[in-house]
Coordinates of C-alpha atoms in Angstrom, one line a residue:
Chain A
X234 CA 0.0 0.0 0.0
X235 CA 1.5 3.7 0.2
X236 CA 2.1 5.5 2.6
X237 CA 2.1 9.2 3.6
X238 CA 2.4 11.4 6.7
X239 CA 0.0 14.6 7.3
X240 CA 1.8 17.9 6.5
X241 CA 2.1 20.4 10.1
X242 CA -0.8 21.9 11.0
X243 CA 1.3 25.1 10.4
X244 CA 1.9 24.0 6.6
X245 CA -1.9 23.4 6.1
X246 CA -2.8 26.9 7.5
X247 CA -0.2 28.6 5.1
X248 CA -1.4 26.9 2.3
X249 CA -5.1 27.0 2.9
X250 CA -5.2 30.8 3.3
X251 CA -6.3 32.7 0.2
X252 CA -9.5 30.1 0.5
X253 CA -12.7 30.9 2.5
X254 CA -15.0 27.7 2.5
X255 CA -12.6 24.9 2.6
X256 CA -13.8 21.3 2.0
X257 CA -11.2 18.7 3.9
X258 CA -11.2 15.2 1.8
X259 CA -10.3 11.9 2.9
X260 CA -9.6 8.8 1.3
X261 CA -10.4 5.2 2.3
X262 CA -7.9 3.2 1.6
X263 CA -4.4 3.3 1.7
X264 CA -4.6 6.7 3.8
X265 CA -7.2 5.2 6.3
X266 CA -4.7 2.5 6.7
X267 CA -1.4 4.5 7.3
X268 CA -3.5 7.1 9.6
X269 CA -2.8 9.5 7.6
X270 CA -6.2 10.7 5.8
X271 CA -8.8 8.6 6.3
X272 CA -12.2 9.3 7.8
X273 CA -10.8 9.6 11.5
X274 CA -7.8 12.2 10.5
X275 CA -10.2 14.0 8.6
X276 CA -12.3 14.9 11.4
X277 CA -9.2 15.7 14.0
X278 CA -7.5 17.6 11.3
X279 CA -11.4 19.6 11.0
X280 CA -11.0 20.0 14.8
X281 CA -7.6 21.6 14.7
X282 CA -8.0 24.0 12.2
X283 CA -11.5 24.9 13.6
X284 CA -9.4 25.4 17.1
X285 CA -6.2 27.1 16.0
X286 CA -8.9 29.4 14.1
X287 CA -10.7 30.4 16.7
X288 CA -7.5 31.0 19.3
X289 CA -5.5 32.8 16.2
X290 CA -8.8 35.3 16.5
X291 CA -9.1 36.5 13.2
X292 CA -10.6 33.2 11.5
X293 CA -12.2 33.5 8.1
X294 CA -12.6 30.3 7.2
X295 CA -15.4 27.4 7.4
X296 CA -14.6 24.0 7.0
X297 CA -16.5 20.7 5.8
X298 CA -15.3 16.9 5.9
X299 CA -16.1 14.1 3.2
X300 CA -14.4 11.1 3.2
X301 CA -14.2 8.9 -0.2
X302 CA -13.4 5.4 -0.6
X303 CA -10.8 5.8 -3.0
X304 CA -9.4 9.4 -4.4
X305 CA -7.3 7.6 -6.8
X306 CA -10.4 6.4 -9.3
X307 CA -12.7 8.5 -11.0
X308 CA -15.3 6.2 -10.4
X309 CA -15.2 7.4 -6.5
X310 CA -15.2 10.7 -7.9
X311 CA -18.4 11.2 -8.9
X312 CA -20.0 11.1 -5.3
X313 CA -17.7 14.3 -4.7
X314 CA -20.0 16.6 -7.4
X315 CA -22.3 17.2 -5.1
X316 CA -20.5 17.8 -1.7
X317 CA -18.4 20.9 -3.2
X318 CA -21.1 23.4 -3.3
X319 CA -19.6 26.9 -2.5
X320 CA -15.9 25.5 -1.5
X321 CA -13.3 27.5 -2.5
X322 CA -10.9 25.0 -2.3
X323 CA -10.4 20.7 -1.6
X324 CA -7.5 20.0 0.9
X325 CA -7.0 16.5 0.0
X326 CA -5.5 14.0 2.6
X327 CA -5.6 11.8 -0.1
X328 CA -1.8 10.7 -1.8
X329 CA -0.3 12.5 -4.6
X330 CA -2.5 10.1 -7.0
X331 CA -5.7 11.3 -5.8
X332 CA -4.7 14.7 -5.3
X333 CA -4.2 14.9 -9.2
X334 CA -7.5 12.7 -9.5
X335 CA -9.3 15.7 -8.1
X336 CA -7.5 18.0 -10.2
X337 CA -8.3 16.3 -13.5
X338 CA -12.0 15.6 -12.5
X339 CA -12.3 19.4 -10.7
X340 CA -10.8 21.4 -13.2
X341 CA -12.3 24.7 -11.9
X342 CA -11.4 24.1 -8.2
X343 CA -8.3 24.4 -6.5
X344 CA -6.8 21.3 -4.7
X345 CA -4.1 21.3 -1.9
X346 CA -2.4 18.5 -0.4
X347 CA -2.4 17.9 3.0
X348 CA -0.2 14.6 3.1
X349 CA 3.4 13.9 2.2
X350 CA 3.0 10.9 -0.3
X351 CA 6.1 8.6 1.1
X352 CA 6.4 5.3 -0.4
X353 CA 5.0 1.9 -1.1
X354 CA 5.5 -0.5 2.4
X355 CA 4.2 -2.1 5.0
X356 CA 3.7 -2.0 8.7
X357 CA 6.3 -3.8 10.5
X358 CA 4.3 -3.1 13.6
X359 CA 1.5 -1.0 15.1
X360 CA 2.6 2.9 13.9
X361 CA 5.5 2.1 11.9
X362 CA 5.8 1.5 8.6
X363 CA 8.8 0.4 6.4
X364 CA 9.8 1.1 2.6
X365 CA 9.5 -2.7 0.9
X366 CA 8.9 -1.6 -3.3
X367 CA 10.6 1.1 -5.3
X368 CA 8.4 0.4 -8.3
X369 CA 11.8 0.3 -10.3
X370 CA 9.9 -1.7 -13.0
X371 CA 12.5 -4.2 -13.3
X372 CA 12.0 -6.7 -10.7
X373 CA 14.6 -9.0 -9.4
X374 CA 13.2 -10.3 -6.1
X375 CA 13.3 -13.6 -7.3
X376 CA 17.6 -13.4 -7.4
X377 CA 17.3 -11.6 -3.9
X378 CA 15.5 -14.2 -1.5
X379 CA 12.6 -11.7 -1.7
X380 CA 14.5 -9.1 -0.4
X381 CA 14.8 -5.9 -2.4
X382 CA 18.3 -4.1 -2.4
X383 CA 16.7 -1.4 -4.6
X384 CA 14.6 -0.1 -2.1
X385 CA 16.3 -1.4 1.1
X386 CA 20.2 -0.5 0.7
X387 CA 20.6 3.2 0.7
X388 CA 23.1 2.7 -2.2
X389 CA 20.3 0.5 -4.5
X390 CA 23.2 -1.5 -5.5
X391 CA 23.1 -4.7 -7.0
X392 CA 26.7 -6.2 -5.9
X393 CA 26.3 -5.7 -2.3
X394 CA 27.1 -5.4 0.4
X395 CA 29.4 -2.4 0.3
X396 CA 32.4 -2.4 2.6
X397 CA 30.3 -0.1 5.0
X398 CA 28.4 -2.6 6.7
X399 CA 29.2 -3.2 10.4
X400 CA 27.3 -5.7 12.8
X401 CA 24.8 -6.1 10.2
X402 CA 23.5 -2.7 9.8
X403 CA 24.2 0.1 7.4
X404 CA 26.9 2.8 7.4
X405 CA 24.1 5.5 6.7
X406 CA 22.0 4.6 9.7
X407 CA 23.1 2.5 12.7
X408 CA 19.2 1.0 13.2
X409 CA 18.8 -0.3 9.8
X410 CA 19.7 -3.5 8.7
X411 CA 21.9 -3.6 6.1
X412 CA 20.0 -5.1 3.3
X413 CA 22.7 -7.1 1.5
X414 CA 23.5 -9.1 4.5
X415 CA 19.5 -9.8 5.1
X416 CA 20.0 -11.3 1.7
X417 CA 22.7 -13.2 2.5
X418 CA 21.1 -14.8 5.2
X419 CA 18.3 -15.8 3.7
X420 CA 20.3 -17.0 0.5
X421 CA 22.1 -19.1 3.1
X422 CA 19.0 -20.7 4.7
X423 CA 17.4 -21.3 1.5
X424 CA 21.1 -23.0 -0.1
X425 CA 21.1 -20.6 -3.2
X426 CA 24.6 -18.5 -1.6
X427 CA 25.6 -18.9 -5.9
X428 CA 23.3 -16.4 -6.2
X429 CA 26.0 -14.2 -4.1
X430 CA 28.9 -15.1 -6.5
X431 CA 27.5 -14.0 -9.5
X432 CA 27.9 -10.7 -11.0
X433 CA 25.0 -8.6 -11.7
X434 CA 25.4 -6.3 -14.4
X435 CA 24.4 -2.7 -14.9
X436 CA 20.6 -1.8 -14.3
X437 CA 18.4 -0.5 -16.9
X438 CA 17.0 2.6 -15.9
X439 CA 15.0 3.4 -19.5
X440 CA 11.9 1.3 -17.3
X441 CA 11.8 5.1 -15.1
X442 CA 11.5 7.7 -17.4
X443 CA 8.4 9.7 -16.3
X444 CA 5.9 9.1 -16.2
X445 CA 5.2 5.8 -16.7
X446 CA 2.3 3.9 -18.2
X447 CA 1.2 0.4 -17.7
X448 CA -1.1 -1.2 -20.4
X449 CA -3.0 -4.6 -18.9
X450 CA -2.1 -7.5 -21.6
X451 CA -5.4 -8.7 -20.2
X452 CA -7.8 -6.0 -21.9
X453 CA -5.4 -5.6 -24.5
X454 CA -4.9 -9.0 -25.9
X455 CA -8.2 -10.5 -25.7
X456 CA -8.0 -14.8 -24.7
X457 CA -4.1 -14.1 -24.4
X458 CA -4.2 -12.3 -21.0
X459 CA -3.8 -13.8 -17.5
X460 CA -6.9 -12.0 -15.9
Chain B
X1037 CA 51.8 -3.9 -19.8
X1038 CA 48.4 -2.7 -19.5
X1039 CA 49.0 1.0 -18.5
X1040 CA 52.7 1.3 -17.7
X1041 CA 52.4 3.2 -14.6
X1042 CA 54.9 3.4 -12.1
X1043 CA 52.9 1.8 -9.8
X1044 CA 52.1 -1.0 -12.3
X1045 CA 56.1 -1.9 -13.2
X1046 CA 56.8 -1.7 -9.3
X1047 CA 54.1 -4.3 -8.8
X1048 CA 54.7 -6.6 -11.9
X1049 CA 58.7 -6.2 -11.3
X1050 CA 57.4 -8.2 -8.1
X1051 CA 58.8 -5.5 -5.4
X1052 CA 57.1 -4.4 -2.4
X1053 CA 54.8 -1.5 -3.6
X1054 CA 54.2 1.3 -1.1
X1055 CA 51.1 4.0 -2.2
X1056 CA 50.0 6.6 -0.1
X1057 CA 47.2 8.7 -0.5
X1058 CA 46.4 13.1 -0.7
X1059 CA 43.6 14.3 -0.2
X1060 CA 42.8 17.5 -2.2
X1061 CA 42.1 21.1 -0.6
X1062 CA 38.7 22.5 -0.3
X1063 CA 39.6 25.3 -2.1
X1064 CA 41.1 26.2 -5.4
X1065 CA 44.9 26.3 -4.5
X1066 CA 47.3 24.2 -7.0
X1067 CA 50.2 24.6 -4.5
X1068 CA 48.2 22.4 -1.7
X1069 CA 48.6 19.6 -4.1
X1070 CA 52.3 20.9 -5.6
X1071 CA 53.4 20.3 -1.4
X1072 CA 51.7 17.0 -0.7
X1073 CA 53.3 15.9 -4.3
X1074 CA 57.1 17.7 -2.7
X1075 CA 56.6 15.5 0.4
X1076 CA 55.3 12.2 -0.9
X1077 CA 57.0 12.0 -4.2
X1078 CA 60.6 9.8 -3.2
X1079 CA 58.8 7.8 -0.4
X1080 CA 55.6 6.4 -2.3
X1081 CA 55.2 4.4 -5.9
X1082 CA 52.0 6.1 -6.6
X1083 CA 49.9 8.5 -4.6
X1084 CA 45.6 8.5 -4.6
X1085 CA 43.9 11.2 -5.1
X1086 CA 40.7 11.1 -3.4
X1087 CA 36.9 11.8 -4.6
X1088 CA 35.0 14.0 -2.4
X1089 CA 35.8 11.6 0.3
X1090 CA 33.2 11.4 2.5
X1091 CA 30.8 13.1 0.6
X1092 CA 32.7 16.4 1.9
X1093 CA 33.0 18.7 -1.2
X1094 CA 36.9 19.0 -2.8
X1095 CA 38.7 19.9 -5.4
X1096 CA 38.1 16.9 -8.5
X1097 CA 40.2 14.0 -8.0
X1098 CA 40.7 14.3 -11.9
X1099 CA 42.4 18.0 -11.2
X1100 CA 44.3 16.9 -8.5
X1101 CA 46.0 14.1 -10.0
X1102 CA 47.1 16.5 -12.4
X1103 CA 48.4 18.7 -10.5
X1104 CA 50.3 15.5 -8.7
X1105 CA 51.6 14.7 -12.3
X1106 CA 53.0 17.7 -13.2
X1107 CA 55.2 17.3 -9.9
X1108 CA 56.1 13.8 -11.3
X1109 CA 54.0 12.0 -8.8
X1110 CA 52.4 8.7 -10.1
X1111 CA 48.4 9.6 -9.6
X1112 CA 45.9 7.0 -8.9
X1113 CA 42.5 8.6 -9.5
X1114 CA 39.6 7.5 -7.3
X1115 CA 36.4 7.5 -8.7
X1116 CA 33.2 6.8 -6.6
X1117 CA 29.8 6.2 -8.0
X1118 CA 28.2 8.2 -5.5
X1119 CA 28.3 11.3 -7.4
X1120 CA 28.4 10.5 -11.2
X1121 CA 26.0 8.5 -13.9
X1122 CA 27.4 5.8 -15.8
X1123 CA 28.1 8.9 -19.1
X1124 CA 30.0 11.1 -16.8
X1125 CA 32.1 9.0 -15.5
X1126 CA 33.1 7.3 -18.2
X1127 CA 33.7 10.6 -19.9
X1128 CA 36.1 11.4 -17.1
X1129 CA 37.9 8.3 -17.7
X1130 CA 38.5 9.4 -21.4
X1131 CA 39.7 12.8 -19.9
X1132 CA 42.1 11.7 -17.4
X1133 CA 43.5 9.2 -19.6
X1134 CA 44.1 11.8 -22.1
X1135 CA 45.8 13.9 -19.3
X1136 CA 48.4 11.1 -18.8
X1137 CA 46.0 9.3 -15.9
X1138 CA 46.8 5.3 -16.1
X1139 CA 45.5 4.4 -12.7
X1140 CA 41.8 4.4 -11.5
X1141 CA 40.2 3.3 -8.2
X1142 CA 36.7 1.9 -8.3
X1143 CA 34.5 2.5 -5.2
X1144 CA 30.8 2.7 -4.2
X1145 CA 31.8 5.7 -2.1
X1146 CA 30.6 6.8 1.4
X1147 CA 26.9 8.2 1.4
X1148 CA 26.1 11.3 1.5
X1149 CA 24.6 12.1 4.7
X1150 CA 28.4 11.7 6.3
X1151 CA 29.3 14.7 4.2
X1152 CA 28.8 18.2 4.1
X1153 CA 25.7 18.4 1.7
X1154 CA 23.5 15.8 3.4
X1155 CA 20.3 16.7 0.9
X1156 CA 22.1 16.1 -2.0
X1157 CA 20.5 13.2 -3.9
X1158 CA 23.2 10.3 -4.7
X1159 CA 23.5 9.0 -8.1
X1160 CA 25.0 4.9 -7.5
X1161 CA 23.7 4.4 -11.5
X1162 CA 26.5 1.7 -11.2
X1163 CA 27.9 0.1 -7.9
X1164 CA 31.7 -0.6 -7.6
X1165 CA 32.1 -3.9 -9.3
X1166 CA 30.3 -2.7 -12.2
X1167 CA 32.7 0.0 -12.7
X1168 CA 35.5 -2.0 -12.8
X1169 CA 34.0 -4.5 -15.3
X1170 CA 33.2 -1.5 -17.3
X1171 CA 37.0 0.0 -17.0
X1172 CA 38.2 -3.4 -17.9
X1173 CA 35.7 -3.6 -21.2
X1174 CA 36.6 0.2 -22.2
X1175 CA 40.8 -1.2 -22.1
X1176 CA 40.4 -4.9 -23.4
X1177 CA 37.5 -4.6 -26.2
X1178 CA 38.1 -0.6 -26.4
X1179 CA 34.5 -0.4 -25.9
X1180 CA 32.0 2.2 -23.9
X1181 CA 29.1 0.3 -21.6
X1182 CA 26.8 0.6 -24.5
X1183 CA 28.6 -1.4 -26.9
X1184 CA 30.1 1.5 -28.9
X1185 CA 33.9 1.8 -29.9
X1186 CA 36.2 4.5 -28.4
X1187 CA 38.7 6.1 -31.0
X1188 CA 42.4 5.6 -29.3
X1189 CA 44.4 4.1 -26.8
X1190 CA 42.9 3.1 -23.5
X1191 CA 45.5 1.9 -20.9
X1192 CA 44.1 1.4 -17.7
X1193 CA 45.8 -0.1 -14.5
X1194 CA 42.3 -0.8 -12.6
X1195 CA 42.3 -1.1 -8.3
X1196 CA 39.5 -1.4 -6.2
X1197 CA 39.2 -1.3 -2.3
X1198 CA 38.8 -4.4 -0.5
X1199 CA 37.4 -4.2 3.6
X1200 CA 38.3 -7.9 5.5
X1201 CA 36.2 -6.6 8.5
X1202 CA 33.3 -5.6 7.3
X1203 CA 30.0 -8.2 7.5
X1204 CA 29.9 -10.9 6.7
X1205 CA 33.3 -12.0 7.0
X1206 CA 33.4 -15.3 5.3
X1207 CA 31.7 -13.2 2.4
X1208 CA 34.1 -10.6 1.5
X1209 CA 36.8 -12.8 0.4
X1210 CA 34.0 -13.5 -2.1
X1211 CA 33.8 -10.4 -2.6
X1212 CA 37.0 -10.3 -3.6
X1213 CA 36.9 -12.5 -6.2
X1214 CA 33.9 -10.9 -7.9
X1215 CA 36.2 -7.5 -8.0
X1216 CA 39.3 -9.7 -9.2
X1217 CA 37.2 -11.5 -11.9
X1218 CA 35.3 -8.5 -13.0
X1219 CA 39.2 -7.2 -13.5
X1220 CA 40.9 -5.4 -10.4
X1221 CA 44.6 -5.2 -11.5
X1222 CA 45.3 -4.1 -7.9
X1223 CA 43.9 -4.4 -4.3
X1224 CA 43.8 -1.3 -1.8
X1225 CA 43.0 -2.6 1.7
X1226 CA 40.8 -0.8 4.4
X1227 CA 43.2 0.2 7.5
X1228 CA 44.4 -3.0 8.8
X1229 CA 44.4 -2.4 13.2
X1230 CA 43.8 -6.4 13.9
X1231 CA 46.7 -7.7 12.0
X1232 CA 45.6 -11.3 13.2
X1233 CA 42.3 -11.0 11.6
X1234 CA 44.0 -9.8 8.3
X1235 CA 46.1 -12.3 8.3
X1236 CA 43.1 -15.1 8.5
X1237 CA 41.5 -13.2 5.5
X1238 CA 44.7 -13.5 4.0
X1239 CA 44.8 -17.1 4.0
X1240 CA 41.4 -17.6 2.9
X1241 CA 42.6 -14.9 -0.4
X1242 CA 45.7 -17.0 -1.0
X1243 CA 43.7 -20.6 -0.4
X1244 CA 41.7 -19.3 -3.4
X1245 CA 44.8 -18.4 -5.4
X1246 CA 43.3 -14.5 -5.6
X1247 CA 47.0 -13.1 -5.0
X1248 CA 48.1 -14.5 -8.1
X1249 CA 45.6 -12.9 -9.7
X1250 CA 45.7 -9.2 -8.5
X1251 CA 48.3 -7.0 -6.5
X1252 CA 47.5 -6.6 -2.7
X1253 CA 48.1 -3.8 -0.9
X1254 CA 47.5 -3.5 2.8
X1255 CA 45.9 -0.2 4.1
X1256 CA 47.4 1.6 7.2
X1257 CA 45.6 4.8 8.5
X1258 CA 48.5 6.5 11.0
X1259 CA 47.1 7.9 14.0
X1260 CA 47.5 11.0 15.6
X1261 CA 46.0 11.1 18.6
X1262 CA 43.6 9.6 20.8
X1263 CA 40.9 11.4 19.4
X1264 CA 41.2 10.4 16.0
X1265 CA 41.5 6.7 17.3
X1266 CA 38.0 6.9 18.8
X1267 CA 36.7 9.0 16.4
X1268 CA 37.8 6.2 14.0
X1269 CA 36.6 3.6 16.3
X1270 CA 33.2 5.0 16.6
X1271 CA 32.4 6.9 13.6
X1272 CA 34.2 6.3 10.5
X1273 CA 32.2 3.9 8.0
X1274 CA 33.7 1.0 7.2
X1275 CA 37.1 1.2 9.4
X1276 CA 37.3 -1.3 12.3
X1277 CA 39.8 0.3 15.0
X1278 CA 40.4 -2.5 18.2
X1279 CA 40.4 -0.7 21.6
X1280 CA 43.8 -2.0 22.8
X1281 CA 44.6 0.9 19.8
X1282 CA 42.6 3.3 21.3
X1283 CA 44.0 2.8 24.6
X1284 CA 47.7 2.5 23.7
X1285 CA 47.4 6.2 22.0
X1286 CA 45.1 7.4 25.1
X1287 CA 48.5 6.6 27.6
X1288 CA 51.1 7.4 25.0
X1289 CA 53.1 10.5 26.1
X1290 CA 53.7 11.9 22.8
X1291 CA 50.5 10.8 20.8
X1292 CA 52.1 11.6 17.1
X1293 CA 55.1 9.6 18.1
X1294 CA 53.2 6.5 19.0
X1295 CA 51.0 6.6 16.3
X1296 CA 54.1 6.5 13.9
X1297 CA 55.2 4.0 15.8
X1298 CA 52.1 2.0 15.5
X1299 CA 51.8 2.4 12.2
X1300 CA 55.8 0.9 11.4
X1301 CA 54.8 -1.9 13.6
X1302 CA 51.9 -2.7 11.4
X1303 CA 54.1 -2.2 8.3
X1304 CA 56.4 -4.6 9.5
X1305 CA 53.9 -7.2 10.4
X1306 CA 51.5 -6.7 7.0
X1307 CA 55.1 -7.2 5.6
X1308 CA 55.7 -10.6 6.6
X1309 CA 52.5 -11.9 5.6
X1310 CA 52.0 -14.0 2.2
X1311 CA 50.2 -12.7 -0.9
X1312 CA 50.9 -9.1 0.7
X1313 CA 52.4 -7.2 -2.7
X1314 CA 53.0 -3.3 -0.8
X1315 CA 51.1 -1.3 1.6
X1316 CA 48.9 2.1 1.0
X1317 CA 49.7 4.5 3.8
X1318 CA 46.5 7.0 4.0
X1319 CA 47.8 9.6 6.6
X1320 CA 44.6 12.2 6.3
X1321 CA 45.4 15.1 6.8
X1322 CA 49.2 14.1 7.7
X1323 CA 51.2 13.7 4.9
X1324 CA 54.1 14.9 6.8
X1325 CA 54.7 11.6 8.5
X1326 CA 54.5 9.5 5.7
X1327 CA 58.6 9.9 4.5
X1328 CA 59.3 9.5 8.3
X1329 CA 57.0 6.1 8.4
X1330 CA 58.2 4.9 4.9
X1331 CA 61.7 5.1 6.1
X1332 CA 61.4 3.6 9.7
X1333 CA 59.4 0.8 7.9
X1334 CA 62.7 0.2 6.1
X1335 CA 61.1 0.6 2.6
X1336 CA 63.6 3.6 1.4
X1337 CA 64.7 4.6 -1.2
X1338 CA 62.1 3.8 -3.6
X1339 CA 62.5 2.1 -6.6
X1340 CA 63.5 4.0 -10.5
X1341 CA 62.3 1.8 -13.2

């Protein structure tokens, strides 16, 4: 899933004040898991703004909360048509994806974002969540024991681990495991250390160029797809 | 021959190499480089020029090396992948061979965040093993990474670094080999402190037949004081400083004296063990012991070939 964190409350104020009626958006699914903008943030980030308005003393602005199940699809859109009204503005606590959702379905109203869009992860446990996919669009997982040196070592390299690994963690940050030797352990348990030996050559970056675009073979090729 | 470096005809003429290494100034002055070149130039075989080490902004390695030429200093260029795609770099290469450059150090390079531009973003479009593979094609098959030819000469004398105590151990003699095989003419070691440990890497290198294959050269980082010994111990990546070190230079009377002396001790030592082909003597930021340590370690006067 991906993951964000809520922008300052300081940060939201700045950027919500040329707008009077302000409609505060949350999203469902990856943003209700992460606790970043779902239905619950929405309503404590409505509380906030409401109080720091009213203790600031010069407070313009109103505020109203809808929460959507998904910003990123245009079919989860449509409910929004009706809740805008008079708002001048939609501060989205939706990711980047459905903060330009918005934009392309709202073309005449402005929308601000009210998360930072992080990464794609996981929770390792209750309130933390850890980087696991870089989307590099070149995936070599299965040469890795499942562990991706892409997105785990600091470096991204593929010939790892560097000489800057000590006690197992990495040179840039003393609580993270170093990648490379993750893989190495779990190249050992599984027998495949080989893997270790062999030289990986250079990667090809020509999958990144932005932005990208994935077509589904499925809807594509009709018969010849998987789905 | 592949490059015909000093450094290169030292090694294949089968003598104990010594290297040392100069860091360049953070600053524009030619003559930093001009006085590390005056004081390194009859006690080492070659001298490295460092690349932004640790991530700290300095002159080019290419210009210093230069500058270490025209003083007739043998100039191994460092290049780390840290800063530079896979076109730059190898456009460098072209530059500084065309500049009279034959020998280049491959590394990964120390991230960022140690340096003095933390938010930079870092580049690794290759890692270290790749650029020496690529270094080796460019010489052997005169070809770039892509495939296409390069017009002239292209003699390289390739090294890369090699780091017995980092994780896991009974790895990075593996590591080794991948560097070796991918085409590492010669071997700079991390600082060696636990000479025993060194020596049981070493064994496992020569059981493979590895020192056969490329030069070895053991690091030594002389040190100048207590300070420097924890600060080593604790902070620098990739260096593994025992505390009987850190102790011996926090009772020593004259701390510079006794880091000298530790360092000939280890000289000595790295000296008698097999497959060992010279030593690279990195005294940051104290290039003015080196002669002193060269010639206590009994390796004066240099060899003219």
């Amino acid at each position: 899933m991906i993951v964000a964190e809520q922008k300052s409350l300081a940060e939201i104020r700045q950027m919500i004040t040329p707008y009077q009626r302000v409609l505060i958006l949350g999203c469902g699914t990856c943003m209700t898991v992460c606790n970043a903008g779902g239905e619950r943030e929405v309503s404590f980030l409505h509380n906030a703004l409401r109080l720091a308005e009213s203790r600031s003393g010069n407070g313009i602005h109103t505020f109203s909360e809808y929460t959507v199940k998904r910003q990123c699809d245009y079919e989860f859109l449509d409910s929004l048509v009706d809740k805008i009204g008079d708002v001048d503005a939609i501060l989205s606590l939706g990711c980047g994806i459905g903060v330009q959702a918005i934009a392309e379905r709202l073309p005449d109203l402005p929308v601000l974002p009210g998360v930072n869009t992080s990464f794609m992860g996981m929770a390792e446990e209750w309130g933390v969540w850890d980087e696991r996919c870089a989307a590099c669009g070149d995936c070599i997982l299965a040469e890795t024991g499942g562990i991706c040196p892409i997105t785990r070592c600091t470096k991204g390299i593929l010939n790892g681990p560097c000489a800057g690994t000590k006690n197992g963690k990495c040179e840039a940050n003393k609580d993270m495991d170093c990648a490379w030797i993750l893989i190495y352990k779990r190249l050992e348990r599984l027998g495949q250390l080989d893997k270790m030996r062999r030289y990986y050559p250079l990667r090809n970056f020509r999958t990144i160029p932005r932005p990208r675009r994935v077509a589904s073979k499925a809807s594509i090729d009709v018969g010849e797809g998987n789905g | 021959m592949k490059a015909g470096t000093n450094l290169e005809k030292v090694l294949v003429s089968g003598m104990f190499a010594v290297t040392a290494e100069a860091g360049p100034p953070k600053g524009t002055s030619a003559a930093v480089m001009q006085r590390k070149a005056e004081l390194l130039r009859h006690c080492c075989d070659a001298t490295n020029v460092t690349d932004n080490q640790t991530a700290i902004v300095r002159m080019s390695s290419l210009a210093g090396c230069v500058l270490l030429k025209q003083q007739g200093v043998d100039p191994v260029m460092q290049i780390v992948c840290r800063d530079r795609n896979r076109i730059a770099i190898q456009s460098d290469v072209l530059g500084a061979i065309a500049l009279g450059i034959g020998n280049i150090l491959c590394l990964s390079g120390d991230h960022q965040m140690f340096g003095n531009h933390p938010t930079a973003k870092n580049v690794f479009d290759i890692d270290s093993i790749q650029l020496i593979q690529a270094l080796k094609a460019m010489r052997d098959e005169k070809k770039f990474i892509c495939g296409d030819d390069i017009s002239g000469e292209v003699p390289l004398f390739i090294g890369a670094a090699a780091n017995p105590y980092a994780d896991p151990f009974e790895f990075r003699v593996t590591r080794l080999a991948k560097k070796v095989k991918a085409g590492a003419d010669f071997i700079q070691t991390q600082a060696v402190y636990d000479v025993a440990k060194f020596a049981k890497w070493m064994e496992m290198v020569t059981d493979q037949g590895l020192d056969k294959q490329t030069h070895i050269l053991a690091g030594v980082i002389p040190i100048r004081s207590a300070g420097m010994a924890r600060y080593m111990r604790d902070y620098v990546s990739g260096v593994s400083v025992p505390d009987e070190v850190v102790t011996r230079m926090e009772q020593a009377k004259d701390a510079k004296e006794e880091g000298a002396g530790v360092a000939i001790e280890l000289i000595e030592q790295l000296k008698e063990i097999p497959g060992i082909h010279g030593v690279h003597i990195m005294a940051v930021g104290w290039e003015d012991i080196v002669p002193e340590i060269v010639k206590q370690a009994g390796l004066l006067p240099r060899p003219v070939l």
